[in-house]
Short mmCIF file of N, CA and C in Angstrom, two decimals:
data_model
loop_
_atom_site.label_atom_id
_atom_site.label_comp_id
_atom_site.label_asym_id
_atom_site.label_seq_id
_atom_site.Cartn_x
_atom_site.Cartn_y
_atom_site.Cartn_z
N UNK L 855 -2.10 -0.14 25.43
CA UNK L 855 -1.23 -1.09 24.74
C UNK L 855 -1.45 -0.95 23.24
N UNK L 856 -0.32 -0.97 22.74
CA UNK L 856 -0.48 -0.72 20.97
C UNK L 856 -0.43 -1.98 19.81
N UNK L 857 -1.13 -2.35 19.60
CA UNK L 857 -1.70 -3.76 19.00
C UNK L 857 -0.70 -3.37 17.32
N UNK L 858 -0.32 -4.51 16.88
CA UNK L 858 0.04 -3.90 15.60
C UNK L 858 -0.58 -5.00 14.24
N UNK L 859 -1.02 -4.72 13.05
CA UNK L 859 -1.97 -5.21 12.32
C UNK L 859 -0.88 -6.10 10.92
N UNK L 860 -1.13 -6.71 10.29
CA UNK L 860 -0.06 -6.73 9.60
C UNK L 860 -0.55 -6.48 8.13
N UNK L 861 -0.20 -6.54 7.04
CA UNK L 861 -0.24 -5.83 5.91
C UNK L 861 0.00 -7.03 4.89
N UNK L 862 -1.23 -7.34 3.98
CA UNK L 862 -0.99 -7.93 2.73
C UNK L 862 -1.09 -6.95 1.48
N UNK L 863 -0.04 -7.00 1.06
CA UNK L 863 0.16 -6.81 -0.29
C UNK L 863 0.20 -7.55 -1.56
N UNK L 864 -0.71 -7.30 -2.75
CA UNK L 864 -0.63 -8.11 -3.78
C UNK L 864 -0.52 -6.58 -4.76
N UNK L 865 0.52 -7.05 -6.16
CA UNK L 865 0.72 -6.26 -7.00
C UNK L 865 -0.44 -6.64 -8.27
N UNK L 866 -1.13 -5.70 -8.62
CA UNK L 866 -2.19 -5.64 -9.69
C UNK L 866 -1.27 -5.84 -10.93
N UNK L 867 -2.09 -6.27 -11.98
CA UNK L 867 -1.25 -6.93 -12.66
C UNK L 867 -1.65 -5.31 -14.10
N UNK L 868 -2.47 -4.63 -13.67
CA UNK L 868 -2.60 -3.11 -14.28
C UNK L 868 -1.86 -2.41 -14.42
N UNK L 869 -1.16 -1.89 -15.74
CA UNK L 869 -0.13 -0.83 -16.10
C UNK L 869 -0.29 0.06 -16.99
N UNK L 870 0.75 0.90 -17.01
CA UNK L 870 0.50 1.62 -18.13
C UNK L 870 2.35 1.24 -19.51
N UNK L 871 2.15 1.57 -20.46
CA UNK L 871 3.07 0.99 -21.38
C UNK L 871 3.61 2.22 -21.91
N UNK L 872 4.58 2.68 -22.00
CA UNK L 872 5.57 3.35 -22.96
C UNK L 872 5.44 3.21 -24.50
N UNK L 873 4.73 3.88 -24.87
CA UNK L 873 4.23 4.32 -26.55
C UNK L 873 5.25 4.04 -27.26
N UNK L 874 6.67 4.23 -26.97
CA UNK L 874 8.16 4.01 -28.03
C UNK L 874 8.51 2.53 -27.26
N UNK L 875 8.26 2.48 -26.10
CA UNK L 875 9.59 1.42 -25.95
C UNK L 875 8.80 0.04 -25.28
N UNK L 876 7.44 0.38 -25.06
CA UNK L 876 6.92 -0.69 -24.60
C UNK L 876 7.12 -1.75 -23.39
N UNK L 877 7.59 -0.73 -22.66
CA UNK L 877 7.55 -1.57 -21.22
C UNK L 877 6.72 -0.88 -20.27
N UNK L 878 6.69 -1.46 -19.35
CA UNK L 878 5.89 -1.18 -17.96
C UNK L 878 6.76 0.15 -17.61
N UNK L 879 5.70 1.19 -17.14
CA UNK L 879 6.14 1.92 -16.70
C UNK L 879 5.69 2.88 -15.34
N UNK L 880 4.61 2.19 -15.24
CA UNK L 880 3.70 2.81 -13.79
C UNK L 880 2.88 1.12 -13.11
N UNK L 881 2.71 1.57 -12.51
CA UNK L 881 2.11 0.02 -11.99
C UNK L 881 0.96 1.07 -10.77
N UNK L 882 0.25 -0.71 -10.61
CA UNK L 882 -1.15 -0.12 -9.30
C UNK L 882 -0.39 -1.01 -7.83
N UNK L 883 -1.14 -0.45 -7.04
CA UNK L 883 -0.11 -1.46 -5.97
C UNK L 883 -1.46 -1.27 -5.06
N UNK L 884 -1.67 -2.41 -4.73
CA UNK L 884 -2.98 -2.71 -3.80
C UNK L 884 -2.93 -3.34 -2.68
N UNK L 885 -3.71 -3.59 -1.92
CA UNK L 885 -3.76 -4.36 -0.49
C UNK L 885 -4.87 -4.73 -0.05
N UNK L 886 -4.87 -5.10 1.08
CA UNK L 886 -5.80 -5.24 2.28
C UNK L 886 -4.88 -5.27 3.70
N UNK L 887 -5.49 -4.77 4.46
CA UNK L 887 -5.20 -4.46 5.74
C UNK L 887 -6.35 -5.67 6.61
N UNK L 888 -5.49 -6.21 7.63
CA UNK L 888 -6.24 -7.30 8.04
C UNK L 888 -5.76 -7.04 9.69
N UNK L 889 -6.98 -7.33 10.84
CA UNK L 889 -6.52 -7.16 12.41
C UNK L 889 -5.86 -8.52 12.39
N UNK L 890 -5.82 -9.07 13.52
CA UNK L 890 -5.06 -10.56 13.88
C UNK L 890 -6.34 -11.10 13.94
N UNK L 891 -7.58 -11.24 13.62
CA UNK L 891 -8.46 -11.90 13.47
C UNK L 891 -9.18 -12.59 11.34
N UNK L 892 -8.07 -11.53 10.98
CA UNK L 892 -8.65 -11.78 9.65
C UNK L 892 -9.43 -10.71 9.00
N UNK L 893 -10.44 -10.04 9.94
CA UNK L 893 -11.02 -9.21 9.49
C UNK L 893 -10.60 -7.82 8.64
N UNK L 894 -10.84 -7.51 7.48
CA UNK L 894 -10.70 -6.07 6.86
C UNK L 894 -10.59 -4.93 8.14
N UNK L 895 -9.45 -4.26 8.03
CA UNK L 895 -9.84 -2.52 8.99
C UNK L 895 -10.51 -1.54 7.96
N UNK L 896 -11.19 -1.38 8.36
CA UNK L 896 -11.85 0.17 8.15
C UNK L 896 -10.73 1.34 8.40
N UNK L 897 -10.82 2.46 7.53
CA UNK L 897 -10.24 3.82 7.98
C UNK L 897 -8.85 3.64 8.80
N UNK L 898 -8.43 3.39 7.75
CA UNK L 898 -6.47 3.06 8.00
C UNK L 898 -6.11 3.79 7.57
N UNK L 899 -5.43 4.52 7.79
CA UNK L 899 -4.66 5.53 6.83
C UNK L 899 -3.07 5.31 6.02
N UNK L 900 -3.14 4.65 4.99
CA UNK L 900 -1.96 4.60 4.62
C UNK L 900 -1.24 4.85 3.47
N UNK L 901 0.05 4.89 3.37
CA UNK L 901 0.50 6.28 2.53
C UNK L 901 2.06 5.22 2.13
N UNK L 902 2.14 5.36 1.40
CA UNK L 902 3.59 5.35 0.20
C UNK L 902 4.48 6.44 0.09
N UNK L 903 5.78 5.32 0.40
CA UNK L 903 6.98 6.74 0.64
C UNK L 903 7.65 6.08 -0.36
N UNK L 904 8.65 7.00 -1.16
CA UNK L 904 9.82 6.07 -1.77
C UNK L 904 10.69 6.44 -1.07
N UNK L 905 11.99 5.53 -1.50
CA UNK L 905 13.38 5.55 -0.69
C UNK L 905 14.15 7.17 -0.36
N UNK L 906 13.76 8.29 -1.11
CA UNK L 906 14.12 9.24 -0.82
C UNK L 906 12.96 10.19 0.75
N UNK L 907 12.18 9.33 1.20
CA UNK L 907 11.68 10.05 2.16
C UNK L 907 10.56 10.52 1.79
N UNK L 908 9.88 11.02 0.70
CA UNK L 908 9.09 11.68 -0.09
C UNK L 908 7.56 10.84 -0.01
N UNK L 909 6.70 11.49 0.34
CA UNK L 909 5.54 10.92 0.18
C UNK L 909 4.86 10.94 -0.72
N UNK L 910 4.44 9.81 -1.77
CA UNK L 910 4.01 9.49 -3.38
C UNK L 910 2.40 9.46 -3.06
N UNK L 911 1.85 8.84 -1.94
CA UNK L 911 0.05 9.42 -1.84
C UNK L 911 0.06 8.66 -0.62
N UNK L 912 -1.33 8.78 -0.01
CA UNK L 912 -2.02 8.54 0.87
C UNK L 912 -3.29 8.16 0.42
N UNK L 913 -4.22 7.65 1.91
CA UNK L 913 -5.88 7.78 1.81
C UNK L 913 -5.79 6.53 2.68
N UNK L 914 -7.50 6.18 2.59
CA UNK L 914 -7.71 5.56 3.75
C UNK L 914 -8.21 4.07 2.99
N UNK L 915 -8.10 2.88 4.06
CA UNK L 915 -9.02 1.87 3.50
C UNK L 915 -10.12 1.86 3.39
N UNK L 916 -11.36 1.32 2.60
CA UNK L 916 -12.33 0.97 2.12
C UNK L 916 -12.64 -0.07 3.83
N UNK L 917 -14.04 0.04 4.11
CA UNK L 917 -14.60 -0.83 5.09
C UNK L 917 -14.18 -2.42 5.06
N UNK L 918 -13.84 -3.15 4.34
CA UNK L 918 -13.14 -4.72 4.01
C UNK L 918 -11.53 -4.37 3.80
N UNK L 919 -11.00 -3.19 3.89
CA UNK L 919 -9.88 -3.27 4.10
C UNK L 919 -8.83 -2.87 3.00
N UNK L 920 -9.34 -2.74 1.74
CA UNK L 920 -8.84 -2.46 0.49
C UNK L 920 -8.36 -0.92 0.79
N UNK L 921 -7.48 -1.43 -0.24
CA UNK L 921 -6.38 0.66 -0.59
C UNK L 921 -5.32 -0.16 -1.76
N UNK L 922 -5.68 1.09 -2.42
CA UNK L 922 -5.02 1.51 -3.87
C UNK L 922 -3.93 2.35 -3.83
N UNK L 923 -2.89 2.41 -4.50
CA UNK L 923 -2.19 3.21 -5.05
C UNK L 923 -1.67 3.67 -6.79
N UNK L 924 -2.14 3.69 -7.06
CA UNK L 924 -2.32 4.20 -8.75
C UNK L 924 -0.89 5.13 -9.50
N UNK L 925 -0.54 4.61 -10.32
CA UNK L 925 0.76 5.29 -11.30
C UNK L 925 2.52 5.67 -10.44
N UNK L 926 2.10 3.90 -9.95
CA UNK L 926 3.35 4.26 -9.53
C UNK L 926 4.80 3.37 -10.17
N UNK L 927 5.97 3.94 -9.99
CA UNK L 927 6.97 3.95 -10.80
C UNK L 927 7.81 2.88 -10.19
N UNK L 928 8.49 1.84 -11.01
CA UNK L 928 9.34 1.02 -10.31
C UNK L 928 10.12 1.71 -9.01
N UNK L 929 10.27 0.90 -8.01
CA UNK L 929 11.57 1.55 -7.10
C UNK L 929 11.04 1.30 -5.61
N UNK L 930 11.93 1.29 -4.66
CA UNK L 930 11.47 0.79 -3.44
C UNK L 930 10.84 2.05 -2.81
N UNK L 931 10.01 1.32 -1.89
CA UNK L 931 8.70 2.02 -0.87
C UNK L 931 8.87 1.58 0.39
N UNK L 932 8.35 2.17 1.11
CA UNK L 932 8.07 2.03 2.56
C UNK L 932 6.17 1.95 2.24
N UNK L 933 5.70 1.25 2.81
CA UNK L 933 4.06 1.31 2.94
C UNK L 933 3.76 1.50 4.98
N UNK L 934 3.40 2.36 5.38
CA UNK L 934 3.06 2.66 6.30
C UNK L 934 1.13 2.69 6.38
N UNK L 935 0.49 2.19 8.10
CA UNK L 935 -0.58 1.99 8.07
C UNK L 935 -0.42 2.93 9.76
N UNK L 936 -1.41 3.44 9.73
CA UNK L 936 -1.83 4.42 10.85
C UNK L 936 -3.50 4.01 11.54
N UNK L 937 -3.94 3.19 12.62
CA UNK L 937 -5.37 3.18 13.00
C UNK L 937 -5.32 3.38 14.50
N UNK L 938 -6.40 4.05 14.67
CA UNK L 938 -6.69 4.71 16.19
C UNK L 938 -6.45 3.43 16.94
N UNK L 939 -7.32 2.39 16.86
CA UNK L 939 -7.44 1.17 17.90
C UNK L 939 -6.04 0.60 17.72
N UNK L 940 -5.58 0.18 16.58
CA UNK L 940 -4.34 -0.82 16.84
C UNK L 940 -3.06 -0.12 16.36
N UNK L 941 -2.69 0.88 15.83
CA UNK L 941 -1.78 1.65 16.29
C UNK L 941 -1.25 1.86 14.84
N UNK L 942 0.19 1.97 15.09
CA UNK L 942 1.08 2.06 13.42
C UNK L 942 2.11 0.87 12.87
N UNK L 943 2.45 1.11 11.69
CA UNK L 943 2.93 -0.16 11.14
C UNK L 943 3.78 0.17 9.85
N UNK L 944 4.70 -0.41 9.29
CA UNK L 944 5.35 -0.21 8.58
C UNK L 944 6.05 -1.15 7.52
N UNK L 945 6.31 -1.51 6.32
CA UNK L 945 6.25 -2.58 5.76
C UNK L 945 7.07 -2.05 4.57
N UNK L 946 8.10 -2.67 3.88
CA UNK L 946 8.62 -2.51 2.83
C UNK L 946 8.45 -2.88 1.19
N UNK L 947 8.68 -2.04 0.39
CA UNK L 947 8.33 -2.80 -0.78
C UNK L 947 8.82 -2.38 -2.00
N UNK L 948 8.76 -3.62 -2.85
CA UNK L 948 9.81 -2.82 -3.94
C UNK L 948 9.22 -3.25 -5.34
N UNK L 949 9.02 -2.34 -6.87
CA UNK L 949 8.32 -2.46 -7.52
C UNK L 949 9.41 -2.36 -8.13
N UNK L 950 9.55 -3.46 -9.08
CA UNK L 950 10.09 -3.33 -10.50
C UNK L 950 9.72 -4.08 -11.84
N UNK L 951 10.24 -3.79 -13.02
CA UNK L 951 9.73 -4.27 -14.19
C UNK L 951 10.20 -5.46 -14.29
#
């Protein structure tokens, strides 16, 4: 049976700024991965797509559940989570200035 986990996302409030024009132009996009008990997953594998299909990075969670994604550009995402015990998952998201 394939258990499915659900996905908090909070946006870091870390950017980088445009030297001429001074806006936001990359952002961090962070999480935690949590079972239906609350607890952090360990070794999740999850990865950022944008709307064209394209995969922007991967890697795994941290033992409490944390994962980063670093220099990324306004525009919608798919956030996908992959774990042996409770299965796969998929979650939408959209970054803008």
């Amino acid at each position: 049976m394939i258990r499915f986990f659900p996905f908090l996302l909070i946006f870091s409030l870390v950017f980088a700024v445009g030297k001429q024009e001074k806006i936001k132009t990359k952002f961090i996009v962070s999480g935690i991965v949590y079972d239906k008990y609350n607890q952090g997953l360990n070794k999740v594998k999850v990865t950022i797509i944008d709307e064209n299909g394209k995969k922007i990075d991967s890697g795994k969670t941290s033992k409490d559940g944390d994962f980063e994604f670093k220099k990324i550009i306004p525009g919608n995402y798919i956030v996908t989570g992959l774990h042996k015990e409770y299965g796969f998952v998929e979650t939408e998201l959209s970054v803008s200035t």
